[in-house]
Amino acid sequence: PSPNEGGVFCYNGGMKEVANSSDDMKRIAGNFIASKIDVPRAQGAGALVIGLTGDLGAGKTTFAQGIAEALGVRDAVVSPTFTIERVYKVVHPNYSHLAHLDAYRLETGEELARLGWDKLVSDTSTIILIEWADRVREILPADTLFVHFTLVTPTIHEVSY
């Protein structure tokens, strides 16, 4: 497939997918979390942390909504830009909560630390999605999974991971 038709492409050893709609983005997110959620993690690893980076309006929140849907979240998932964090109950044998954070208004990881980051990231039953993760990269665990979003045109979004 070509980029304007949607599809999956190999990207620097990872994957690049193209979304042409919110439904495409949510499907990509559901497939992403399905491929990562049951992968064995290092002993002593805390929460499963997924950092979302990229352009404003490129699909980070829609991707988060797709992950939440795939995990059985029943509540409406909205961007936590002004609240910084929203927590949802999930349906999964190994995880009980999805913490959706937005670091857009934060200047450093130190600000996130003051908001209880250490407790949150050490909880093995939590999946953390953090939008604008590049703003607090220095505080994120080494095993953070990064997903990058690029707004190619108003209707074409690239997702790289």
PDB file of C-alpha atoms in Angstrom:
ATOM      1  CA  PRO A   1       0.000   0.000   0.000  1.00  0.00           C
ATOM      2  CA  SER A   2       1.035   3.603  -0.483  1.00  0.00           C
ATOM      3  CA  PRO A   3       1.075   6.092   2.413  1.00  0.00           C
ATOM      4  CA  ASN A   4      -2.138   7.751   1.274  1.00  0.00           C
ATOM      5  CA  GLU A   5      -3.976   4.410   1.257  1.00  0.00           C
ATOM      6  CA  GLY A   6      -3.149   3.429   4.830  1.00  0.00           C
ATOM      7  CA  GLY A   7      -1.085   0.402   5.662  1.00  0.00           C
ATOM      8  CA  VAL A   8       1.985  -0.899   7.452  1.00  0.00           C
ATOM      9  CA  PHE A   9       5.577  -0.089   6.512  1.00  0.00           C
ATOM     10  CA  CYS A  10       8.898  -1.119   8.035  1.00  0.00           C
ATOM     11  CA  TYR A  11      10.533   1.916   9.668  1.00  0.00           C
ATOM     12  CA  ASN A  12      14.117   1.989  11.031  1.00  0.00           C
ATOM     13  CA  GLY A  13      13.823  -1.503  12.441  1.00  0.00           C
ATOM     14  CA  GLY A  14      10.384  -0.708  13.823  1.00  0.00           C
ATOM     15  CA  MET A  15       7.015  -0.148  12.257  1.00  0.00           C
ATOM     16  CA  LYS A  16       5.369   2.789  10.553  1.00  0.00           C
ATOM     17  CA  GLU A  17       1.629   2.767   9.998  1.00  0.00           C
ATOM     18  CA  VAL A  18      -0.612   5.281   8.283  1.00  0.00           C
ATOM     19  CA  ALA A  19      -4.001   6.332   9.606  1.00  0.00           C
ATOM     20  CA  ASN A  20      -6.520   8.180   7.457  1.00  0.00           C
ATOM     21  CA  SER A  21      -9.263   8.352  10.097  1.00  0.00           C
ATOM     22  CA  SER A  22      -9.938   8.112  13.818  1.00  0.00           C
ATOM     23  CA  ASP A  23     -11.070   4.533  13.287  1.00  0.00           C
ATOM     24  CA  ASP A  24      -7.737   3.714  11.590  1.00  0.00           C
ATOM     25  CA  MET A  25      -5.833   5.273  14.506  1.00  0.00           C
ATOM     26  CA  LYS A  26      -7.851   3.329  17.084  1.00  0.00           C
ATOM     27  CA  ARG A  27      -7.308   0.082  15.144  1.00  0.00           C
ATOM     28  CA  ILE A  28      -3.550   0.732  15.042  1.00  0.00           C
ATOM     29  CA  ALA A  29      -3.597   1.434  18.798  1.00  0.00           C
ATOM     30  CA  GLY A  30      -5.544  -1.749  19.542  1.00  0.00           C
ATOM     31  CA  ASN A  31      -3.109  -3.823  17.497  1.00  0.00           C
ATOM     32  CA  PHE A  32      -0.144  -2.101  19.147  1.00  0.00           C
ATOM     33  CA  ILE A  33      -1.295  -2.813  22.709  1.00  0.00           C
ATOM     34  CA  ALA A  34      -2.296  -6.378  21.806  1.00  0.00           C
ATOM     35  CA  SER A  35       1.262  -6.973  20.549  1.00  0.00           C
ATOM     36  CA  LYS A  36       2.921  -5.488  23.648  1.00  0.00           C
ATOM     37  CA  ILE A  37       0.742  -6.217  26.664  1.00  0.00           C
ATOM     38  CA  ASP A  38       1.621  -9.868  27.203  1.00  0.00           C
ATOM     39  CA  VAL A  39       5.326  -9.659  26.314  1.00  0.00           C
ATOM     40  CA  PRO A  40       7.334 -10.840  29.344  1.00  0.00           C
ATOM     41  CA  ARG A  41       9.026  -7.964  31.151  1.00  0.00           C
ATOM     42  CA  ALA A  42      12.190  -7.847  33.231  1.00  0.00           C
ATOM     43  CA  GLN A  43      11.826  -8.898  36.825  1.00  0.00           C
ATOM     44  CA  GLY A  44      11.354  -5.847  39.004  1.00  0.00           C
ATOM     45  CA  ALA A  45       9.905  -3.784  36.146  1.00  0.00           C
ATOM     46  CA  GLY A  46       7.127  -1.502  37.308  1.00  0.00           C
ATOM     47  CA  ALA A  47       4.281  -0.172  35.229  1.00  0.00           C
ATOM     48  CA  LEU A  48       4.187  -0.709  31.479  1.00  0.00           C
ATOM     49  CA  VAL A  49       5.015   2.800  30.210  1.00  0.00           C
ATOM     50  CA  ILE A  50       4.161   3.957  26.690  1.00  0.00           C
ATOM     51  CA  GLY A  51       5.451   7.378  25.673  1.00  0.00           C
ATOM     52  CA  LEU A  52       3.555   9.213  22.941  1.00  0.00           C
ATOM     53  CA  THR A  53       5.431  11.932  21.038  1.00  0.00           C
ATOM     54  CA  GLY A  54       4.848  14.038  17.967  1.00  0.00           C
ATOM     55  CA  ASP A  55       3.009  16.875  16.371  1.00  0.00           C
ATOM     56  CA  LEU A  56       0.053  18.691  17.894  1.00  0.00           C
ATOM     57  CA  GLY A  57      -3.102  17.176  16.425  1.00  0.00           C
ATOM     58  CA  ALA A  58      -1.285  14.136  15.014  1.00  0.00           C
ATOM     59  CA  GLY A  59      -3.379  11.542  16.853  1.00  0.00           C
ATOM     60  CA  LYS A  60      -1.883  10.952  20.316  1.00  0.00           C
ATOM     61  CA  THR A  61      -5.193  11.258  22.175  1.00  0.00           C
ATOM     62  CA  THR A  62      -7.065   9.201  19.577  1.00  0.00           C
ATOM     63  CA  PHE A  63      -4.375   6.526  19.907  1.00  0.00           C
ATOM     64  CA  ALA A  64      -4.861   6.601  23.690  1.00  0.00           C
ATOM     65  CA  GLN A  65      -8.612   6.179  23.145  1.00  0.00           C
ATOM     66  CA  GLY A  66      -7.941   3.134  20.959  1.00  0.00           C
ATOM     67  CA  ILE A  67      -5.737   1.553  23.623  1.00  0.00           C
ATOM     68  CA  ALA A  68      -8.380   2.252  26.256  1.00  0.00           C
ATOM     69  CA  GLU A  69     -11.092   0.668  24.089  1.00  0.00           C
ATOM     70  CA  ALA A  70      -8.900  -2.395  23.496  1.00  0.00           C
ATOM     71  CA  LEU A  71      -8.457  -2.712  27.276  1.00  0.00           C
ATOM     72  CA  GLY A  72     -12.190  -2.567  27.948  1.00  0.00           C
ATOM     73  CA  VAL A  73     -12.328   0.959  29.384  1.00  0.00           C
ATOM     74  CA  ARG A  74     -15.974   2.034  29.447  1.00  0.00           C
ATOM     75  CA  ASP A  75     -15.479   5.691  30.385  1.00  0.00           C
ATOM     76  CA  ALA A  76     -14.985   8.432  27.806  1.00  0.00           C
ATOM     77  CA  VAL A  77     -11.252   8.971  27.338  1.00  0.00           C
ATOM     78  CA  VAL A  78     -10.346  12.623  26.873  1.00  0.00           C
ATOM     79  CA  SER A  79      -7.043  14.448  26.807  1.00  0.00           C
ATOM     80  CA  PRO A  80      -5.784  15.123  30.339  1.00  0.00           C
ATOM     81  CA  THR A  81      -4.025  18.359  29.278  1.00  0.00           C
ATOM     82  CA  PHE A  82      -5.430  20.410  32.150  1.00  0.00           C
ATOM     83  CA  THR A  83      -5.743  17.670  34.770  1.00  0.00           C
ATOM     84  CA  ILE A  84      -2.346  16.117  33.855  1.00  0.00           C
ATOM     85  CA  GLU A  85      -3.611  12.606  34.724  1.00  0.00           C
ATOM     86  CA  ARG A  86      -6.738  10.484  34.358  1.00  0.00           C
ATOM     87  CA  VAL A  87      -6.955   6.901  35.577  1.00  0.00           C
ATOM     88  CA  TYR A  88      -9.291   4.267  34.144  1.00  0.00           C
ATOM     89  CA  LYS A  89     -10.138   0.712  35.198  1.00  0.00           C
ATOM     90  CA  VAL A  90      -9.187  -1.905  32.582  1.00  0.00           C
ATOM     91  CA  VAL A  91     -10.172  -5.493  31.903  1.00  0.00           C
ATOM     92  CA  HIS A  92      -6.989  -7.569  31.752  1.00  0.00           C
ATOM     93  CA  PRO A  93      -5.610 -10.415  33.892  1.00  0.00           C
ATOM     94  CA  ASN A  94      -2.272  -8.646  34.546  1.00  0.00           C
ATOM     95  CA  TYR A  95      -3.310  -5.001  34.678  1.00  0.00           C
ATOM     96  CA  SER A  96      -6.025  -3.206  36.620  1.00  0.00           C
ATOM     97  CA  HIS A  97      -5.573   0.421  35.587  1.00  0.00           C
ATOM     98  CA  LEU A  98      -4.678   2.641  32.662  1.00  0.00           C
ATOM     99  CA  ALA A  99      -3.128   5.969  33.681  1.00  0.00           C
ATOM    100  CA  HIS A 100      -3.355   8.521  30.873  1.00  0.00           C
ATOM    101  CA  LEU A 101      -1.017  11.475  31.418  1.00  0.00           C
ATOM    102  CA  ASP A 102      -0.317  14.593  29.405  1.00  0.00           C
ATOM    103  CA  ALA A 103       3.055  16.314  29.909  1.00  0.00           C
ATOM    104  CA  TYR A 104       2.321  19.196  27.517  1.00  0.00           C
ATOM    105  CA  ARG A 105       2.136  21.724  30.359  1.00  0.00           C
ATOM    106  CA  LEU A 106       5.155  20.329  32.206  1.00  0.00           C
ATOM    107  CA  GLU A 107       8.644  21.754  31.759  1.00  0.00           C
ATOM    108  CA  THR A 108      10.681  18.901  33.283  1.00  0.00           C
ATOM    109  CA  GLY A 109      10.430  15.409  34.701  1.00  0.00           C
ATOM    110  CA  GLU A 110      10.935  16.923  38.145  1.00  0.00           C
ATOM    111  CA  GLU A 111       7.431  18.408  37.929  1.00  0.00           C
ATOM    112  CA  LEU A 112       6.052  14.958  37.168  1.00  0.00           C
ATOM    113  CA  ALA A 113       7.981  13.523  40.125  1.00  0.00           C
ATOM    114  CA  ARG A 114       6.273  16.015  42.445  1.00  0.00           C
ATOM    115  CA  LEU A 115       2.906  14.702  41.231  1.00  0.00           C
ATOM    116  CA  GLY A 116       3.583  11.163  42.515  1.00  0.00           C
ATOM    117  CA  TRP A 117       5.329   9.669  39.485  1.00  0.00           C
ATOM    118  CA  ASP A 118       7.498   7.266  41.501  1.00  0.00           C
ATOM    119  CA  LYS A 119       4.496   5.592  43.103  1.00  0.00           C
ATOM    120  CA  LEU A 120       2.615   5.380  39.799  1.00  0.00           C
ATOM    121  CA  VAL A 121       5.520   4.009  37.751  1.00  0.00           C
ATOM    122  CA  SER A 122       6.341   1.351  40.348  1.00  0.00           C
ATOM    123  CA  ASP A 123       2.825  -0.161  40.207  1.00  0.00           C
ATOM    124  CA  THR A 124       3.092  -3.354  38.144  1.00  0.00           C
ATOM    125  CA  SER A 125      -0.693  -3.462  37.655  1.00  0.00           C
ATOM    126  CA  THR A 126      -0.749  -0.139  35.784  1.00  0.00           C
ATOM    127  CA  ILE A 127      -0.269   0.740  32.128  1.00  0.00           C
ATOM    128  CA  ILE A 128       0.845   4.355  31.705  1.00  0.00           C
ATOM    129  CA  LEU A 129       0.245   6.293  28.500  1.00  0.00           C
ATOM    130  CA  ILE A 130       2.017   9.626  28.555  1.00  0.00           C
ATOM    131  CA  GLU A 131       1.381  12.185  25.840  1.00  0.00           C
ATOM    132  CA  TRP A 132       4.227  14.614  25.098  1.00  0.00           C
ATOM    133  CA  ALA A 133       6.621  12.105  26.707  1.00  0.00           C
ATOM    134  CA  ASP A 134       9.608  13.871  25.154  1.00  0.00           C
ATOM    135  CA  ARG A 135       9.049  16.758  27.616  1.00  0.00           C
ATOM    136  CA  VAL A 136       9.771  14.441  30.582  1.00  0.00           C
ATOM    137  CA  ARG A 137      12.003  11.855  28.912  1.00  0.00           C
ATOM    138  CA  GLU A 138      14.648  12.065  31.646  1.00  0.00           C
ATOM    139  CA  ILE A 139      12.283  10.587  34.240  1.00  0.00           C
ATOM    140  CA  LEU A 140      10.882   7.762  32.109  1.00  0.00           C
ATOM    141  CA  PRO A 141      12.053   4.164  32.703  1.00  0.00           C
ATOM    142  CA  ALA A 142      14.633   2.713  30.319  1.00  0.00           C
ATOM    143  CA  ASP A 143      12.080   0.182  29.014  1.00  0.00           C
ATOM    144  CA  THR A 144       9.522   2.826  27.992  1.00  0.00           C
ATOM    145  CA  LEU A 145       7.909   1.987  24.654  1.00  0.00           C
ATOM    146  CA  PHE A 146       7.813   5.056  22.406  1.00  0.00           C
ATOM    147  CA  VAL A 147       5.253   5.765  19.707  1.00  0.00           C
ATOM    148  CA  HIS A 148       5.808   8.798  17.448  1.00  0.00           C
ATOM    149  CA  PHE A 149       3.056  10.592  15.527  1.00  0.00           C
ATOM    150  CA  THR A 150       3.514  12.752  12.442  1.00  0.00           C
ATOM    151  CA  LEU A 151       0.797  14.858  10.865  1.00  0.00           C
ATOM    152  CA  VAL A 152       1.533  14.392   7.155  1.00  0.00           C
ATOM    153  CA  THR A 153      -1.588  16.214   5.960  1.00  0.00           C
ATOM    154  CA  PRO A 154      -4.767  17.150   7.850  1.00  0.00           C
ATOM    155  CA  THR A 155      -6.104  13.668   7.068  1.00  0.00           C
ATOM    156  CA  ILE A 156      -2.958  11.520   6.919  1.00  0.00           C
ATOM    157  CA  HIS A 157      -1.211  10.582  10.175  1.00  0.00           C
ATOM    158  CA  GLU A 158       1.918   8.424  10.474  1.00  0.00           C
ATOM    159  CA  VAL A 159       2.468   6.288  13.562  1.00  0.00           C
ATOM    160  CA  SER A 160       6.006   4.965  14.149  1.00  0.00           C
ATOM    161  CA  TYR A 161       7.055   2.531  16.875  1.00  0.00           C
TER     162      TYR A 161
END
